[in-house]
Amino acid sequence: MTSMDPVSSSGVIFAADLGGTNLRAATVDNAGNIGYRVKHPTPHASRCAEEIVSAIVAAARECESSLKQHGGTIRAASVVVPGTVDIAAETVLQAPNLSSLDGFRLTDALKQKLGWPVLIENDANAAAVGEMWLGAARGYRTIVCVTLGTGVGGGIILEGNLWRGVDGSAGEIGHISVDPFSGVKCKCGNTGCLEVFASATGIVRMTRESLSKYPRSELNGEDLTAQRVYEAGLREDELALKVLEKMGVYLGIGLANLVHLLNPEMIVIGGGVANGWLLFEKSMHREIEQRAFPVPVRNLKIAQAKCGDDAGLLGAAHLALTSGS
Ligand SMILES: [Zn+2]
């Protein structure tokens, strides 16, 4: 586990969030203030790991030269990766959307080029740390952060410490089974995972499957996105309301499992799909209350994430600040 009591030292953290689409980076100070920001497209998935390293280094140099104009320095780099990370071996084990990083010793490669201490962390784990430091879970110590995006990710913090699991695979909340009979295949190879119902992809699929039953729905004949389904729901489109209600049921089942397992103080829900909160919260709460025991539910807070796209950057920075880097 990582101790999370901030230590003071001079210089700011270079934090980078390596997404499947964009590389976002920024300088972050001890208080979590974001200084200079950089956003570039991530080198295409087919490119080699060295190109990804070069892109991160270029972003770091850009931040560094901006900082130097004001007399500032960078003391460490912390990089968020969309995949499983072996912290002890400083290696990316598997990054489904950036497979050139599979088995790659990213930390070493960056240390050699940057000359600073370097940390790497899984994206959903970093987002959980960011939300605990400066977001919805500020002041809470035992939380679960669920990110509902194209897929479903999760981060677990127990008594202030990130729980990565023995192999760095903890918090894969998207792959909790919630419906073994649906037959809907997940990209992990399993069927009935939470991700196939509570992700943006899942919302679009469920909508498409029911279109023929709702011929008057405004969602017929449109390019479907989860955001469009949500917007149609706000206009009381019957199909959209049905889909988001069902999504809330599955999410509630998944979260009730987490309550049974971890008895958290707070569950934070972030990611683009959390925008549909108003239309899924009722069925989500109902499922949790029906399925989980009353005592852990009574004390449980469920909140929308507050850090938005910066959760990963802030979490990465906090991990570096508290590691003694
Ligand atoms: Zn799965």
Short mmCIF file of C-alpha atoms and ligand atoms in Angstrom, two decimals:
data_model
loop_
_atom_site.label_atom_id
_atom_site.label_comp_id
_atom_site.label_asym_id
_atom_site.label_seq_id
_atom_site.Cartn_x
_atom_site.Cartn_y
_atom_site.Cartn_z
CA MET A 1 0.00 0.00 0.00
CA THR A 2 1.04 3.58 -0.56
CA SER A 3 1.14 6.03 2.30
CA MET A 4 -0.82 9.13 1.36
CA ASP A 5 0.36 11.78 3.77
CA PRO A 6 1.74 14.62 1.65
CA VAL A 7 5.40 15.46 2.14
CA SER A 8 6.74 18.89 1.38
CA SER A 9 9.55 19.41 -1.06
CA SER A 10 10.41 21.97 -3.69
CA GLY A 11 9.34 21.66 -7.30
CA VAL A 12 6.08 20.58 -8.86
CA ILE A 13 4.94 17.26 -10.32
CA PHE A 14 4.69 16.61 -14.03
CA ALA A 15 1.50 14.52 -14.29
CA ALA A 16 0.48 12.84 -17.54
CA ASP A 17 -2.74 11.00 -18.36
CA LEU A 18 -2.13 8.67 -21.28
CA GLY A 19 -5.53 7.92 -22.77
CA GLY A 20 -6.36 5.79 -25.79
CA THR A 21 -7.13 8.99 -27.73
CA ASN A 22 -5.31 11.88 -26.07
CA LEU A 23 -2.24 12.42 -23.97
CA ARG A 24 -3.10 15.10 -21.41
CA ALA A 25 -0.41 16.45 -19.13
CA ALA A 26 0.06 19.25 -16.64
CA THR A 27 2.21 20.60 -13.87
CA VAL A 28 0.59 20.17 -10.45
CA ASP A 29 1.78 21.76 -7.21
CA ASN A 30 1.59 20.52 -3.59
CA ALA A 31 -1.90 21.99 -3.16
CA GLY A 32 -3.26 20.42 -6.35
CA ASN A 33 -3.19 23.61 -8.40
CA ILE A 34 -2.80 22.82 -12.07
CA GLY A 35 -0.33 25.09 -13.86
CA TYR A 36 0.69 24.61 -17.48
CA ARG A 37 -1.39 22.13 -19.50
CA VAL A 38 -0.63 20.13 -22.62
CA LYS A 39 -2.97 18.03 -24.78
CA HIS A 40 -1.81 16.07 -27.83
CA PRO A 41 -3.20 13.04 -29.68
CA THR A 42 -1.79 9.77 -28.33
CA PRO A 43 0.46 8.07 -30.90
CA HIS A 44 -1.69 5.56 -32.77
CA ALA A 45 -2.15 2.18 -31.07
CA SER A 46 -0.16 0.42 -33.78
CA ARG A 47 2.96 2.52 -33.10
CA CYS A 48 5.77 1.22 -30.94
CA ALA A 49 6.20 1.93 -27.25
CA GLU A 50 9.17 4.25 -27.94
CA GLU A 51 6.87 6.66 -29.77
CA ILE A 52 4.61 6.82 -26.73
CA VAL A 53 7.67 7.48 -24.55
CA SER A 54 8.77 10.27 -26.93
CA ALA A 55 5.30 11.86 -26.79
CA ILE A 56 5.33 11.87 -22.97
CA VAL A 57 8.88 13.26 -22.91
CA ALA A 58 7.94 16.02 -25.39
CA ALA A 59 4.95 16.97 -23.19
CA ALA A 60 7.23 17.01 -20.13
CA ARG A 61 9.79 19.26 -21.85
CA GLU A 62 6.99 21.62 -22.92
CA CYS A 63 5.76 21.87 -19.32
CA GLU A 64 9.31 22.26 -18.05
CA SER A 65 10.23 25.13 -20.36
CA SER A 66 7.03 27.00 -19.48
CA LEU A 67 7.78 26.50 -15.80
CA LYS A 68 11.38 27.69 -16.12
CA GLN A 69 10.19 31.10 -17.30
CA HIS A 70 8.77 31.59 -13.80
CA GLY A 71 11.74 30.00 -12.04
CA GLY A 72 9.93 26.75 -11.29
CA THR A 73 11.24 23.20 -11.46
CA ILE A 74 9.82 19.70 -11.85
CA ARG A 75 10.81 17.19 -9.21
CA ALA A 76 9.05 14.01 -10.40
CA ALA A 77 6.85 12.60 -13.15
CA SER A 78 3.72 10.54 -12.59
CA VAL A 79 2.03 8.87 -15.53
CA VAL A 80 -1.47 7.40 -15.71
CA VAL A 81 -1.85 4.42 -18.04
CA PRO A 82 -5.07 2.83 -19.40
CA GLY A 83 -4.19 -0.67 -18.30
CA THR A 84 -2.91 -2.96 -15.57
CA VAL A 85 0.33 -1.87 -13.99
CA ASP A 86 2.83 -3.89 -11.93
CA ILE A 87 3.99 -1.20 -9.52
CA ALA A 88 6.84 -3.26 -8.03
CA ALA A 89 8.23 -4.23 -11.45
CA GLU A 90 7.52 -0.73 -12.82
CA THR A 91 5.98 -2.37 -15.88
CA VAL A 92 2.73 -2.02 -17.82
CA LEU A 93 1.28 -5.54 -17.81
CA GLN A 94 -1.57 -5.03 -20.24
CA ALA A 95 -3.07 -1.95 -21.90
CA PRO A 96 -5.93 -3.11 -24.17
CA ASN A 97 -6.09 0.15 -26.17
CA LEU A 98 -2.31 0.69 -26.33
CA SER A 99 -1.06 -2.85 -26.74
CA SER A 100 2.48 -1.78 -27.68
CA LEU A 101 2.89 -1.06 -23.96
CA ASP A 102 2.08 -4.64 -22.93
CA GLY A 103 5.02 -5.88 -20.84
CA PHE A 104 6.89 -2.59 -21.41
CA ARG A 105 9.12 -1.12 -18.67
CA LEU A 106 7.67 2.37 -19.07
CA THR A 107 9.10 3.73 -15.82
CA ASP A 108 12.71 2.93 -16.78
CA ALA A 109 12.32 4.31 -20.29
CA LEU A 110 10.97 7.61 -18.93
CA LYS A 111 13.54 7.85 -16.10
CA GLN A 112 16.39 7.53 -18.61
CA LYS A 113 15.06 10.34 -20.79
CA LEU A 114 13.74 12.68 -18.08
CA GLY A 115 16.22 12.17 -15.26
CA TRP A 116 13.46 12.55 -12.62
CA PRO A 117 11.86 9.95 -10.36
CA VAL A 118 8.95 8.42 -12.31
CA LEU A 119 5.76 6.70 -11.13
CA ILE A 120 3.16 4.90 -13.21
CA GLU A 121 -0.41 4.07 -12.18
CA ASN A 122 -3.60 2.60 -13.62
CA ASP A 123 -6.07 5.28 -14.79
CA ALA A 124 -9.07 4.29 -12.65
CA ASN A 125 -6.86 3.97 -9.55
CA ALA A 126 -5.43 7.44 -10.14
CA ALA A 127 -8.93 8.87 -10.64
CA ALA A 128 -9.98 7.43 -7.25
CA VAL A 129 -7.00 9.08 -5.56
CA GLY A 130 -7.80 12.38 -7.31
CA GLU A 131 -11.41 12.29 -6.10
CA MET A 132 -10.29 11.54 -2.54
CA TRP A 133 -7.70 14.30 -2.56
CA LEU A 134 -9.66 17.17 -4.09
CA GLY A 135 -13.00 15.85 -5.34
CA ALA A 136 -16.25 14.33 -4.14
CA ALA A 137 -14.57 12.04 -1.58
CA ARG A 138 -12.49 14.75 0.12
CA GLY A 139 -12.32 13.90 3.82
CA TYR A 140 -13.32 10.26 3.30
CA ARG A 141 -10.86 7.41 3.79
CA THR A 142 -12.58 4.26 2.50
CA ILE A 143 -14.06 4.78 -0.91
CA VAL A 144 -14.76 3.12 -4.21
CA CYS A 145 -14.61 5.21 -7.37
CA VAL A 146 -16.47 3.89 -10.40
CA THR A 147 -15.76 5.42 -13.81
CA LEU A 148 -18.52 4.96 -16.39
CA GLY A 149 -17.10 5.70 -19.83
CA THR A 150 -16.65 3.66 -23.00
CA GLY A 151 -15.93 0.89 -20.51
CA VAL A 152 -16.36 0.71 -16.72
CA GLY A 153 -13.33 1.14 -14.46
CA GLY A 154 -12.88 1.22 -10.73
CA GLY A 155 -10.49 2.23 -7.98
CA ILE A 156 -10.59 1.13 -4.35
CA ILE A 157 -9.12 3.12 -1.45
CA LEU A 158 -9.13 1.46 1.97
CA GLU A 159 -8.36 3.63 5.01
CA GLY A 160 -6.56 6.14 2.82
CA ASN A 161 -4.49 3.62 0.88
CA LEU A 162 -4.97 2.57 -2.71
CA TRP A 163 -5.74 -1.15 -2.91
CA ARG A 164 -4.15 -2.51 -6.07
CA GLY A 165 -4.46 -6.22 -5.30
CA VAL A 166 -1.70 -8.82 -5.41
CA ASP A 167 -1.15 -8.45 -9.16
CA GLY A 168 -2.31 -4.87 -9.69
CA SER A 169 -5.69 -6.07 -10.96
CA ALA A 170 -7.97 -4.97 -8.10
CA GLY A 171 -10.91 -2.67 -8.78
CA GLU A 172 -12.00 -4.18 -12.11
CA ILE A 173 -15.57 -3.35 -11.20
CA GLY A 174 -16.66 -3.36 -14.85
CA HIS A 175 -16.13 -7.09 -14.98
CA ILE A 176 -18.21 -8.06 -11.97
CA SER A 177 -20.88 -10.44 -13.28
CA VAL A 178 -24.36 -8.97 -12.93
CA ASP A 179 -26.37 -11.10 -15.36
CA PRO A 180 -25.12 -14.57 -16.30
CA PHE A 181 -28.16 -15.32 -18.49
CA SER A 182 -28.15 -12.27 -20.76
CA GLY A 183 -25.68 -13.81 -23.17
CA VAL A 184 -24.21 -10.38 -23.87
CA LYS A 185 -20.52 -10.80 -24.47
CA CYS A 186 -18.02 -8.45 -22.85
CA LYS A 187 -14.72 -7.52 -24.50
CA CYS A 188 -12.98 -9.45 -21.70
CA GLY A 189 -14.49 -12.67 -23.10
CA ASN A 190 -16.95 -13.20 -20.25
CA THR A 191 -20.72 -12.67 -20.54
CA GLY A 192 -22.97 -10.49 -18.40
CA CYS A 193 -20.30 -8.16 -16.97
CA LEU A 194 -21.43 -4.83 -15.46
CA GLU A 195 -19.58 -3.07 -18.28
CA VAL A 196 -21.94 -4.39 -20.97
CA PHE A 197 -24.86 -2.64 -19.23
CA ALA A 198 -23.45 0.43 -17.46
CA SER A 199 -20.97 1.78 -20.04
CA ALA A 200 -21.68 4.20 -22.91
CA THR A 201 -21.30 1.24 -25.27
CA GLY A 202 -23.81 -0.74 -23.23
CA ILE A 203 -26.38 2.08 -23.23
CA VAL A 204 -26.14 2.38 -27.02
CA ARG A 205 -26.48 -1.40 -27.44
CA MET A 206 -29.51 -1.66 -25.14
CA THR A 207 -31.16 1.25 -26.97
CA ARG A 208 -30.55 -0.28 -30.38
CA GLU A 209 -31.92 -3.65 -29.26
CA SER A 210 -35.23 -2.08 -28.21
CA LEU A 211 -35.73 0.45 -31.04
CA SER A 212 -38.24 -1.75 -32.90
CA LYS A 213 -40.47 -1.86 -29.80
CA TYR A 214 -40.59 1.95 -29.62
CA PRO A 215 -41.28 3.13 -33.19
CA ARG A 216 -42.22 6.62 -31.96
CA SER A 217 -38.93 7.12 -30.07
CA GLU A 218 -36.89 10.09 -31.24
CA LEU A 219 -33.87 7.77 -31.13
CA ASN A 220 -35.01 5.96 -34.28
CA GLY A 221 -32.89 6.93 -37.25
CA GLU A 222 -30.25 8.81 -35.29
CA ASP A 223 -26.57 8.16 -34.82
CA LEU A 224 -26.85 6.78 -31.31
CA THR A 225 -24.59 7.89 -28.47
CA ALA A 226 -25.08 7.53 -24.72
CA GLN A 227 -25.29 11.33 -24.47
CA ARG A 228 -28.12 11.41 -27.05
CA VAL A 229 -29.99 8.73 -25.15
CA TYR A 230 -29.65 10.81 -21.99
CA GLU A 231 -30.82 13.99 -23.74
CA ALA A 232 -33.84 12.14 -25.18
CA GLY A 233 -34.59 10.92 -21.66
CA LEU A 234 -34.67 14.50 -20.39
CA ARG A 235 -37.38 15.11 -23.02
CA GLU A 236 -39.23 12.09 -21.58
CA ASP A 237 -38.56 9.78 -24.53
CA GLU A 238 -40.02 6.48 -23.31
CA LEU A 239 -37.26 4.26 -24.75
CA ALA A 240 -34.46 6.44 -23.35
CA LEU A 241 -36.08 6.44 -19.89
CA LYS A 242 -36.45 2.66 -20.03
CA VAL A 243 -32.81 2.09 -21.03
CA LEU A 244 -31.38 4.40 -18.34
CA GLU A 245 -33.67 2.89 -15.72
CA LYS A 246 -32.39 -0.57 -16.67
CA MET A 247 -28.80 0.65 -16.65
CA GLY A 248 -29.37 1.93 -13.10
CA VAL A 249 -30.68 -1.50 -12.06
CA TYR A 250 -27.52 -3.23 -13.25
CA LEU A 251 -25.29 -0.54 -11.75
CA GLY A 252 -27.15 -0.88 -8.44
CA ILE A 253 -26.62 -4.66 -8.47
CA GLY A 254 -22.89 -4.16 -9.03
CA LEU A 255 -22.66 -1.51 -6.30
CA ALA A 256 -24.63 -3.65 -3.82
CA ASN A 257 -21.96 -6.33 -4.33
CA LEU A 258 -19.28 -3.75 -3.50
CA VAL A 259 -21.17 -2.71 -0.36
CA HIS A 260 -21.31 -6.33 0.79
CA LEU A 261 -17.63 -6.80 0.12
CA LEU A 262 -16.07 -3.53 1.30
CA ASN A 263 -18.60 -1.56 3.41
CA PRO A 264 -17.26 1.74 2.00
CA GLU A 265 -18.04 5.22 3.35
CA MET A 266 -18.57 6.57 -0.13
CA ILE A 267 -19.00 5.42 -3.70
CA VAL A 268 -18.03 8.07 -6.24
CA ILE A 269 -19.41 7.76 -9.76
CA GLY A 270 -17.62 9.54 -12.58
CA GLY A 271 -17.02 9.32 -16.32
CA GLY A 272 -19.13 10.67 -19.18
CA VAL A 273 -22.06 8.30 -18.51
CA ALA A 274 -22.45 9.79 -15.01
CA ASN A 275 -23.99 12.79 -16.84
CA GLY A 276 -27.14 10.65 -17.02
CA TRP A 277 -27.30 10.60 -13.19
CA LEU A 278 -30.77 12.15 -12.93
CA LEU A 279 -32.23 9.34 -15.02
CA PHE A 280 -30.52 6.32 -13.46
CA GLU A 281 -30.05 7.29 -9.81
CA LYS A 282 -33.53 6.20 -8.70
CA SER A 283 -33.24 2.61 -9.95
CA MET A 284 -29.60 2.45 -8.82
CA HIS A 285 -30.47 3.48 -5.24
CA ARG A 286 -33.49 1.15 -5.20
CA GLU A 287 -31.37 -1.88 -6.15
CA ILE A 288 -28.70 -1.09 -3.56
CA GLU A 289 -31.31 -0.67 -0.82
CA GLN A 290 -33.08 -3.91 -1.79
CA ARG A 291 -29.95 -6.02 -2.06
CA ALA A 292 -27.37 -4.78 0.47
CA PHE A 293 -27.70 -4.98 4.26
CA PRO A 294 -29.37 -1.96 5.95
CA VAL A 295 -26.48 -0.88 8.20
CA PRO A 296 -23.77 -0.38 5.53
CA VAL A 297 -26.38 1.24 3.26
CA ARG A 298 -27.50 3.69 5.98
CA ASN A 299 -24.00 5.13 6.29
CA LEU A 300 -23.11 4.95 2.62
CA LYS A 301 -22.80 8.14 0.56
CA ILE A 302 -23.10 7.89 -3.20
CA ALA A 303 -21.88 10.96 -5.04
CA GLN A 304 -21.07 12.17 -8.52
CA ALA A 305 -17.38 12.74 -9.18
CA LYS A 306 -16.19 16.35 -9.06
CA CYS A 307 -12.76 16.41 -10.70
CA GLY A 308 -14.01 15.62 -14.21
CA ASP A 309 -11.24 14.92 -16.72
CA ASP A 310 -8.60 16.06 -14.22
CA ALA A 311 -9.19 13.25 -11.70
CA GLY A 312 -6.41 11.09 -13.16
CA LEU A 313 -3.89 13.94 -13.39
CA LEU A 314 -4.58 15.06 -9.83
CA GLY A 315 -4.45 11.49 -8.51
CA ALA A 316 -1.15 10.86 -10.30
CA ALA A 317 0.28 14.05 -8.82
CA HIS A 318 -0.89 13.12 -5.32
CA LEU A 319 0.67 9.67 -5.60
CA ALA A 320 3.99 11.27 -6.51
CA LEU A 321 3.71 13.90 -3.76
CA THR A 322 3.04 11.24 -1.12
CA SER A 323 5.66 8.78 -2.34
CA GLY A 324 8.47 11.03 -1.20
CA SER A 325 9.47 11.83 -4.79
ZN ZN B 1 -15.97 -8.21 -18.81
#
